[in-house]
Amino acid sequence: MTHVVTLLPPLNGLPQSVQVESDAVSGGEGEVYFSTDGRHAVKAFYHANPNLEQHLRYIMALFADLPEDQKRFIVPPLALIETFDGTPRPGFIMRRVPPRYRKAVDLILTPRQAAEQFARGITWGSYLLAARSMAHAIGVLHSKGCAHTDIHYENFVVDIDEGDAVMMEADGVVVSGFIKPRVKGLVGFMAPEILTKGAVPSKITDRHSLAVLVLHMLLFRNPLQPLIELSDDQAESVRLGWGEQALFSDDPQDRRNRPTYLDVPLFEGGVLGYRMLSPQLRHVTEGALIAGLHDPPRRPSVHDWLEALSATLDQLWGCNECQQVFPYPYWKSPPMRACPFCGEQTRPPRPVVLSMWEERLAGSFAPIDRALVLGNGSPIYADMAEPHCLPPRTRRGVPIIGHTVWDEKRRAYRLVNNSDCTWTTVQSTATPAKVGGNQSIDLQPKTMIRLGSGKRILEVIDGGG
Ligand SMILES: [Zn+2]
């Protein structure tokens, strides 16, 4: 048996009536049905609400003209329901996310769920990519002047094989002064001031929820999970633990929420700590969960998170022992550079690490807090040379302009120019040397290489080996 749903104009290219399967997924506000052609989903609300239709029309208009590279992260309403099996019912139709996408909560609630994915050959890098897609989704809302009331791991679906994530419930957005929130959010992800002061969800509270969600994706646990009861009254204990006395588990000054086996390798029964993350991610984590936890204006923006997550993609290194990948800890002394999953030390030859510089004024360069971690045969992609460019979602098809080679005899790395561009080495003591196509240069610490006119400079900050 199927149901028939008719739609109200404007139809935006959709048929006027759609058949949906009889089975529905029930939620708090309504039911979701899937069209028999598998292309769409219909959300039918239980109750009519005088503001609902106006709200949905506003959201539809807001997201109608999104470019494809933004549309993919969210599923906004496409048209409103007129009738459901002949009876008027509030609701809307949206695109259907393919069934291979699973709720984020099923992949990260416990380290065991992540371990199941690792056993299938999925790496931590896929979780990092999915976390970046989540930040993108919130970024799309914020760019339209919206906030979300309900950011948490039930409202994102993830294709972990591709490292992709899509935000569901885009109809739950709020616009300051226009669309009021229908829900307050989920305890655990809600900003403390919502619990303590009844603050209204906003971009600033979203920044908190996003931080918790991203770290949950990367560490497989909630980084604010209270470990002690703060009151005999359970509701009060929740209010205090996630509100007034909310505390980052890895806070260096206050250890009350610190898990016993924090920073012990995950596969040895330990708990991943934020110290395994790249410097960029640690910086935004400290901004969100230490400095900005109870001081909302200090929280990093969604864009800050996007930059930090993106930067980390170029700093991954593989473990020789367990084959997992992790941000290569070049900030530690070489004997301390161990795999956070199995605890194995990284083995020589260790990678070479290059930092990126960009031209600010003519001839004046400044570091941009990005690094590349490169091993033997690692490609340099075209986007790595371009100013103001973050790593793309995939580098399939991106031109390769160079690569690194490990010279076993000399125990040093070289960088080969595979582009048509002439590179120049920039050293204060020497006149610039030119590195043409198929020529290479020794990657000694402090060497600086300009990847062509108008391009970035790479500086060797760790020669590796
Ligand atoms: Zn390992």
PDB file of N, CA, C and O and ligand atoms in Angstrom, residues 267 319-324 326 339-344, ligand 1:
ATOM      1  N   PHE A 267      43.457   1.611  21.043  1.00  0.00           N
ATOM      2  CA  PHE A 267      43.341   0.158  20.907  1.00  0.00           C
ATOM      3  C   PHE A 267      43.849  -0.585  22.145  1.00  0.00           C
ATOM      4  O   PHE A 267      43.779  -1.804  22.218  1.00  0.00           O
ATOM      5  N   CYS A 319      50.214   4.916  10.342  1.00  0.00           N
ATOM      6  CA  CYS A 319      50.966   4.104  11.308  1.00  0.00           C
ATOM      7  C   CYS A 319      51.449   2.831  10.602  1.00  0.00           C
ATOM      8  O   CYS A 319      50.680   2.162   9.927  1.00  0.00           O
ATOM      9  N   ASN A 320      52.731   2.496  10.771  1.00  0.00           N
ATOM     10  CA  ASN A 320      53.282   1.280  10.158  1.00  0.00           C
ATOM     11  C   ASN A 320      52.692   0.033  10.804  1.00  0.00           C
ATOM     12  O   ASN A 320      52.625  -1.024  10.184  1.00  0.00           O
ATOM     13  N   GLU A 321      52.263   0.158  12.048  1.00  0.00           N
ATOM     14  CA  GLU A 321      51.834  -1.009  12.809  1.00  0.00           C
ATOM     15  C   GLU A 321      50.344  -1.312  12.585  1.00  0.00           C
ATOM     16  O   GLU A 321      49.993  -2.397  12.155  1.00  0.00           O
ATOM     17  N   CYS A 322      49.460  -0.308  12.860  1.00  0.00           N
ATOM     18  CA  CYS A 322      48.016  -0.587  12.818  1.00  0.00           C
ATOM     19  C   CYS A 322      47.346  -0.024  11.566  1.00  0.00           C
ATOM     20  O   CYS A 322      46.148  -0.205  11.386  1.00  0.00           O
ATOM     21  N   GLN A 323      48.085   0.687  10.736  1.00  0.00           N
ATOM     22  CA  GLN A 323      47.600   1.243   9.457  1.00  0.00           C
ATOM     23  C   GLN A 323      46.602   2.379   9.642  1.00  0.00           C
ATOM     24  O   GLN A 323      46.013   2.841   8.672  1.00  0.00           O
ATOM     25  N   GLN A 324      46.389   2.825  10.877  1.00  0.00           N
ATOM     26  CA  GLN A 324      45.486   3.967  11.073  1.00  0.00           C
ATOM     27  C   GLN A 324      46.227   5.254  10.672  1.00  0.00           C
ATOM     28  O   GLN A 324      47.445   5.250  10.543  1.00  0.00           O
ATOM     29  N   PHE A 326      46.641   9.579  11.465  1.00  0.00           N
ATOM     30  CA  PHE A 326      46.459  10.548  12.559  1.00  0.00           C
ATOM     31  C   PHE A 326      47.280  11.791  12.213  1.00  0.00           C
ATOM     32  O   PHE A 326      48.191  11.724  11.374  1.00  0.00           O
ATOM     33  N   CYS A 339      51.701   6.684  17.520  1.00  0.00           N
ATOM     34  CA  CYS A 339      50.339   6.547  16.999  1.00  0.00           C
ATOM     35  C   CYS A 339      49.353   6.575  18.168  1.00  0.00           C
ATOM     36  O   CYS A 339      49.502   5.802  19.117  1.00  0.00           O
ATOM     37  N   PRO A 340      48.344   7.467  18.122  1.00  0.00           N
ATOM     38  CA  PRO A 340      47.398   7.539  19.242  1.00  0.00           C
ATOM     39  C   PRO A 340      46.449   6.336  19.299  1.00  0.00           C
ATOM     40  O   PRO A 340      45.736   6.174  20.275  1.00  0.00           O
ATOM     41  N   PHE A 341      46.462   5.508  18.256  1.00  0.00           N
ATOM     42  CA  PHE A 341      45.560   4.355  18.228  1.00  0.00           C
ATOM     43  C   PHE A 341      46.212   3.117  18.835  1.00  0.00           C
ATOM     44  O   PHE A 341      45.614   2.443  19.668  1.00  0.00           O
ATOM     45  N   CYS A 342      47.465   2.817  18.428  1.00  0.00           N
ATOM     46  CA  CYS A 342      48.104   1.603  18.942  1.00  0.00           C
ATOM     47  C   CYS A 342      49.312   1.895  19.819  1.00  0.00           C
ATOM     48  O   CYS A 342      49.828   0.999  20.484  1.00  0.00           O
ATOM     49  N   GLY A 343      49.782   3.139  19.813  1.00  0.00           N
ATOM     50  CA  GLY A 343      50.895   3.509  20.674  1.00  0.00           C
ATOM     51  C   GLY A 343      52.265   3.302  20.050  1.00  0.00           C
ATOM     52  O   GLY A 343      53.281   3.674  20.639  1.00  0.00           O
ATOM     53  N   GLU A 344      52.320   2.733  18.836  1.00  0.00           N
ATOM     54  CA  GLU A 344      53.605   2.471  18.174  1.00  0.00           C
ATOM     55  C   GLU A 344      54.289   3.793  17.806  1.00  0.00           C
ATOM     56  O   GLU A 344      53.645   4.712  17.310  1.00  0.00           O
TER      57      GLU A 344
HETATM   58 ZN    ZN B   1      49.066   2.537  15.144  1.00  0.00          ZN
END
